[in-house]
Tab-separated table of C-alpha atoms and ligand atoms in Angstrom:
chain	number	residue	atom	x	y	z
A	3	MET	CA	-20.693	-10.573	-20.174
A	4	LYS	CA	-17.376	-9.650	-21.840
A	5	PHE	CA	-16.353	-7.375	-18.947
A	6	PHE	CA	-16.796	-10.116	-16.346
A	7	GLU	CA	-14.834	-12.646	-18.415
A	8	ARG	CA	-11.986	-10.192	-18.951
A	9	ASN	CA	-11.982	-9.357	-15.245
A	10	ARG	CA	-11.560	-13.024	-14.337
A	11	GLU	CA	-8.821	-13.357	-16.958
A	12	THR	CA	-6.966	-10.432	-15.351
A	13	LEU	CA	-7.047	-12.241	-12.025
A	14	ARG	CA	-5.626	-15.405	-13.620
A	15	GLU	CA	-2.802	-13.377	-15.208
A	16	ARG	CA	-1.926	-12.030	-11.773
A	17	GLY	CA	-1.871	-15.502	-10.283
A	18	ILE	CA	-5.016	-14.909	-8.232
A	19	ASP	CA	-7.645	-17.642	-8.251
A	20	PRO	CA	-10.750	-16.260	-10.035
A	21	ASP	CA	-12.858	-18.756	-8.105
A	22	ARG	CA	-12.561	-16.404	-5.160
A	23	LEU	CA	-15.210	-14.351	-6.983
A	24	PRO	CA	-18.786	-15.381	-6.195
A	25	PRO	CA	-21.100	-15.672	-9.228
A	26	GLY	CA	-21.829	-12.359	-10.958
A	27	GLN	CA	-19.059	-10.440	-9.155
A	28	TYR	CA	-15.990	-8.621	-10.541
A	29	PHE	CA	-12.895	-7.674	-8.584
A	30	THR	CA	-11.767	-4.138	-8.034
A	31	GLU	CA	-8.812	-2.627	-6.236
A	32	ARG	CA	-10.763	0.486	-5.406
A	33	PHE	CA	-12.756	0.691	-2.219
A	34	PRO	CA	-16.096	2.216	-3.212
A	35	VAL	CA	-18.106	4.078	-0.572
A	36	LEU	CA	-21.732	2.979	-0.422
A	37	ASP	CA	-24.351	4.161	1.999
A	38	ILE	CA	-27.725	5.855	2.210
A	39	GLY	CA	-26.112	9.185	3.058
A	40	ASP	CA	-26.024	8.598	6.794
A	41	CYS	CA	-22.335	9.254	7.430
A	42	PRO	CA	-22.101	11.105	10.750
A	43	GLY	CA	-18.804	12.720	9.680
A	44	GLU	CA	-15.746	12.882	11.892
A	45	VAL	CA	-16.671	11.965	15.435
A	46	ASP	CA	-14.509	11.721	18.499
A	47	PRO	CA	-14.113	7.948	18.988
A	48	SER	CA	-13.864	8.370	22.749
A	49	SER	CA	-17.498	9.535	22.705
A	50	TRP	CA	-18.609	6.375	20.857
A	51	SER	CA	-20.222	3.455	22.657
A	52	LEU	CA	-21.785	0.143	21.741
A	53	ARG	CA	-25.064	-0.976	23.270
A	54	LEU	CA	-25.855	-4.697	23.555
A	55	PHE	CA	-29.586	-5.043	24.143
A	56	GLY	CA	-32.824	-6.851	23.331
A	57	ALA	CA	-33.260	-10.475	24.378
A	58	VAL	CA	-30.654	-10.345	27.136
A	59	THR	CA	-31.119	-10.574	30.905
A	60	GLU	CA	-29.376	-7.268	31.421
A	61	GLU	CA	-28.359	-4.915	28.641
A	62	ARG	CA	-24.865	-3.507	28.574
A	63	THR	CA	-23.281	-0.451	26.997
A	64	LEU	CA	-19.572	-0.630	26.307
A	65	SER	CA	-17.608	2.588	26.326
A	66	TRP	CA	-14.895	3.159	23.733
A	67	SER	CA	-12.149	2.439	26.269
A	68	GLU	CA	-13.887	-0.778	27.360
A	69	LEU	CA	-14.054	-1.889	23.725
A	70	LEU	CA	-10.385	-1.131	23.125
A	71	ALA	CA	-9.432	-2.987	26.297
A	72	MET	CA	-10.961	-6.209	24.975
A	73	PRO	CA	-8.756	-8.752	23.183
A	74	SER	CA	-8.511	-7.823	19.506
A	75	THR	CA	-8.299	-9.953	16.396
A	76	THR	CA	-7.085	-9.118	12.895
A	77	ILE	CA	-8.637	-10.822	9.898
A	78	THR	CA	-7.797	-10.603	6.209
A	79	THR	CA	-10.810	-11.244	4.078
A	80	ASP	CA	-12.554	-10.729	0.748
A	81	LEU	CA	-15.577	-8.392	0.623
A	82	HIS	CA	-18.508	-8.793	-1.742
A	83	CYS	CA	-20.975	-5.994	-2.445
A	84	VAL	CA	-24.394	-6.690	-3.912
A	85	THR	CA	-23.678	-4.002	-6.548
A	86	LYS	CA	-21.234	-6.609	-7.949
A	87	TRP	CA	-17.810	-5.420	-6.863
A	88	SER	CA	-15.556	-7.595	-4.730
A	89	LYS	CA	-12.371	-6.520	-3.010
A	90	PHE	CA	-9.777	-9.069	-1.955
A	91	ASP	CA	-7.523	-9.314	1.097
A	92	THR	CA	-8.850	-6.462	3.191
A	93	ALA	CA	-7.424	-6.376	6.727
A	94	TRP	CA	-9.613	-5.456	9.691
A	95	ARG	CA	-8.888	-5.323	13.388
A	96	GLY	CA	-11.450	-5.323	16.121
A	97	VAL	CA	-13.277	-7.368	18.707
A	98	LYS	CA	-14.742	-10.712	17.768
A	99	PHE	CA	-18.530	-10.642	17.841
A	100	SER	CA	-18.500	-13.863	19.862
A	101	ASP	CA	-16.423	-12.158	22.574
A	102	LEU	CA	-19.050	-9.417	22.841
A	103	VAL	CA	-21.845	-11.955	23.104
A	104	ALA	CA	-20.055	-13.507	26.070
A	105	LEU	CA	-20.514	-10.221	27.977
A	106	VAL	CA	-24.295	-10.539	28.087
A	107	ASP	CA	-26.656	-13.311	29.053
A	108	VAL	CA	-28.491	-13.919	25.776
A	109	ASP	CA	-31.898	-15.609	25.758
A	110	PRO	CA	-31.323	-19.115	24.317
A	111	ALA	CA	-34.275	-18.478	22.006
A	112	ALA	CA	-32.591	-15.440	20.438
A	113	ALA	CA	-31.587	-16.635	16.979
A	114	TYR	CA	-31.444	-13.217	15.322
A	115	VAL	CA	-29.461	-10.023	15.496
A	116	LEU	CA	-30.433	-6.582	14.273
A	117	GLU	CA	-27.463	-4.240	13.790
A	118	HIS	CA	-28.189	-0.590	14.527
A	119	ALA	CA	-26.123	2.226	13.037
A	120	ARG	CA	-26.100	5.862	14.032
A	121	GLY	CA	-28.612	7.632	11.801
A	122	GLY	CA	-31.055	4.751	11.689
A	123	TYR	CA	-29.598	2.222	9.232
A	124	THR	CA	-30.311	-1.334	10.329
A	125	THR	CA	-29.556	-4.779	8.939
A	126	ASN	CA	-30.602	-8.223	10.153
A	127	VAL	CA	-28.411	-11.313	10.426
A	128	PRO	CA	-28.759	-14.696	12.081
A	129	LEU	CA	-26.899	-14.842	15.408
A	130	ALA	CA	-25.224	-18.104	14.345
A	131	ASP	CA	-23.470	-16.324	11.458
A	132	CYS	CA	-22.226	-13.570	13.764
A	133	LEU	CA	-20.577	-16.174	15.977
A	134	SER	CA	-18.210	-17.214	13.183
A	135	GLU	CA	-14.504	-16.568	13.787
A	136	ASP	CA	-14.332	-13.796	11.199
A	137	CYS	CA	-17.226	-11.645	12.348
A	138	LEU	CA	-15.766	-8.537	13.963
A	139	VAL	CA	-16.827	-5.272	15.418
A	140	ALA	CA	-13.962	-3.445	13.724
A	141	TYR	CA	-12.159	-0.201	14.510
A	142	GLU	CA	-9.111	-0.506	12.208
A	143	TYR	CA	-8.775	-1.004	8.460
A	144	GLU	CA	-5.314	-1.792	7.069
A	145	GLY	CA	-3.691	-0.821	10.347
A	146	GLU	CA	-5.344	2.606	10.629
A	147	ALA	CA	-8.483	3.870	12.304
A	148	ILE	CA	-11.395	3.246	9.936
A	149	THR	CA	-12.185	6.474	8.069
A	150	ALA	CA	-15.580	8.070	8.618
A	151	GLU	CA	-16.766	7.250	5.089
A	152	HIS	CA	-16.020	3.547	5.584
A	153	GLY	CA	-17.831	3.359	8.902
A	154	GLY	CA	-15.403	4.681	11.490
A	155	PRO	CA	-15.062	4.731	14.344
A	156	LEU	CA	-16.848	1.369	14.540
A	157	ARG	CA	-18.400	-0.948	11.996
A	158	LEU	CA	-19.395	-4.552	11.760
A	159	ILE	CA	-17.552	-6.861	9.375
A	160	LEU	CA	-19.324	-10.071	8.409
A	161	PRO	CA	-17.456	-11.248	5.307
A	162	ALA	CA	-19.576	-14.345	4.647
A	163	LEU	CA	-22.557	-12.222	3.567
A	164	TYR	CA	-22.971	-9.340	1.102
A	165	LEU	CA	-21.483	-6.145	2.476
A	166	TRP	CA	-24.814	-4.427	3.190
A	167	LYS	CA	-24.963	-6.824	6.170
A	168	SER	CA	-21.941	-5.039	7.676
A	169	ALA	CA	-23.315	-1.878	9.286
A	170	LYS	CA	-21.050	1.157	9.318
A	171	TRP	CA	-21.178	3.485	12.383
A	172	LEU	CA	-22.373	0.595	14.516
A	173	GLU	CA	-23.749	1.684	17.875
A	174	GLY	CA	-26.180	-1.061	18.790
A	175	ILE	CA	-26.490	-4.825	18.622
A	176	GLU	CA	-30.009	-6.043	19.298
A	177	PHE	CA	-30.563	-9.716	20.099
A	178	ARG	CA	-33.974	-10.954	18.985
A	179	THR	CA	-36.132	-14.056	19.303
A	180	SER	CA	-37.920	-13.118	16.062
A	181	GLU	CA	-36.449	-11.912	12.801
A	182	GLN	CA	-36.968	-8.244	12.034
A	183	LEU	CA	-35.891	-7.105	8.600
A	184	GLY	CA	-33.419	-4.230	8.327
A	185	PHE	CA	-33.371	-1.231	5.993
A	186	TRP	CA	-32.397	-2.898	2.707
A	187	GLU	CA	-34.140	-6.159	3.533
A	188	ARG	CA	-37.448	-4.242	3.781
A	189	ASN	CA	-36.593	-2.531	0.505
A	190	GLY	CA	-36.129	-5.545	-1.714
A	191	TYR	CA	-32.852	-7.128	-0.688
A	192	HIS	CA	-32.624	-10.725	0.436
A	193	ALA	CA	-33.240	-11.549	4.108
A	194	TYR	CA	-30.010	-13.599	4.288
A	195	GLY	CA	-27.699	-12.425	1.467
A	196	ASP	CA	-25.246	-15.240	0.736
A	197	PRO	CA	-23.022	-14.090	-2.179
A	198	TRP	CA	-22.171	-17.693	-3.146
A	199	ARG	CA	-25.855	-18.394	-3.733
A	200	GLU	CA	-26.383	-14.947	-5.304
A	201	GLN	CA	-29.071	-14.023	-2.806
A	202	ARG	CA	-29.270	-10.408	-3.922
A	203	TYR	CA	-32.968	-9.636	-3.994
A	204	SER	CA	-35.932	-10.445	-1.825
A	205	GLY	CA	-36.426	-13.929	-0.610
A	206	ARG	CA	-35.368	-16.074	2.241
B	27	LIG	N1	-24.813	2.747	8.522
B	27	LIG	C1	-24.760	2.228	7.288
B	27	LIG	N2	-24.044	1.103	7.098
B	27	LIG	C2	-23.969	0.553	5.863
B	27	LIG	C3	-24.653	1.143	4.778
B	27	LIG	C4	-25.408	2.326	5.019
B	27	LIG	O1	-26.062	2.896	4.123
B	27	LIG	N3	-25.417	2.837	6.280
B	27	LIG	N4	-24.573	0.573	3.528
B	27	LIG	C5	-24.193	-0.837	3.452
B	27	LIG	C6	-23.839	-1.196	2.107
B	27	LIG	S1	-25.140	-1.349	1.012
B	27	LIG	C7	-22.563	-1.498	1.732
B	27	LIG	S2	-22.220	-2.098	0.202
B	27	LIG	C8	-21.427	-1.285	2.661
B	27	LIG	C9	-20.405	-0.393	2.000
B	27	LIG	O2	-19.291	-0.241	2.817
B	27	LIG	P1	-18.140	0.750	2.296
B	27	LIG	O3	-18.784	2.091	2.060
B	27	LIG	O4	-17.113	0.761	3.359
B	27	LIG	O5	-17.648	0.172	0.995
B	27	LIG	O6	-21.842	-0.698	3.884
B	27	LIG	C10	-23.055	-1.182	4.402
B	27	LIG	N5	-23.240	-0.583	5.692
B	28	LIG	MO1	-24.271	-2.348	-0.938
């Protein structure tokens, strides 16, 4: 436990409130790369698109230029990874998830979302959480295009939940009336993943 106590002490010395760290987390200034090895490498963003489908009256695929033409939002937020690192004050720019939802006619019974990444990674989240002000489909990190290793050209950012809930290389958003578990959720991670309640491993 010494390491975690020292880490919190370091934050205090720097005038940063250690209570920004959820239980069992330490802060780092690095930005670790974590994935299952599904990075598609450098892709031409103009060839990227985002499909909104599932429990909607008519599905819709947004081209890259359509996405960029939508109003954008910048958020600055703390990220929390289930492997215990947290990174503070990361800045992301993109389209608010709620603005995307407004483009399709979603079945009122659709309470769940399954994020689909290129390569097959998926992760499930409740639709209600995605409608929060700080859930973005992001294309910039710290004022630059998101690098391939961090999910560029397009990734989800849902800061309220552990970072595995934020799919990199996002190419599909599936609206669902029933919950379907994603990749890590089927492999032992928690269905919801609230860092403040330390919902790391399986459960609901
Ligand atoms: N497509 C895809 N997205 C993913 C993952 C992945 O393996 N594939 N890993 C998740 C996990 S477990 C984490 S912690 C974060 C890591 O994001 P980073 O590499 O930008 O730090 O991405 C999430 N999104
Ligand atoms: Mo992770």
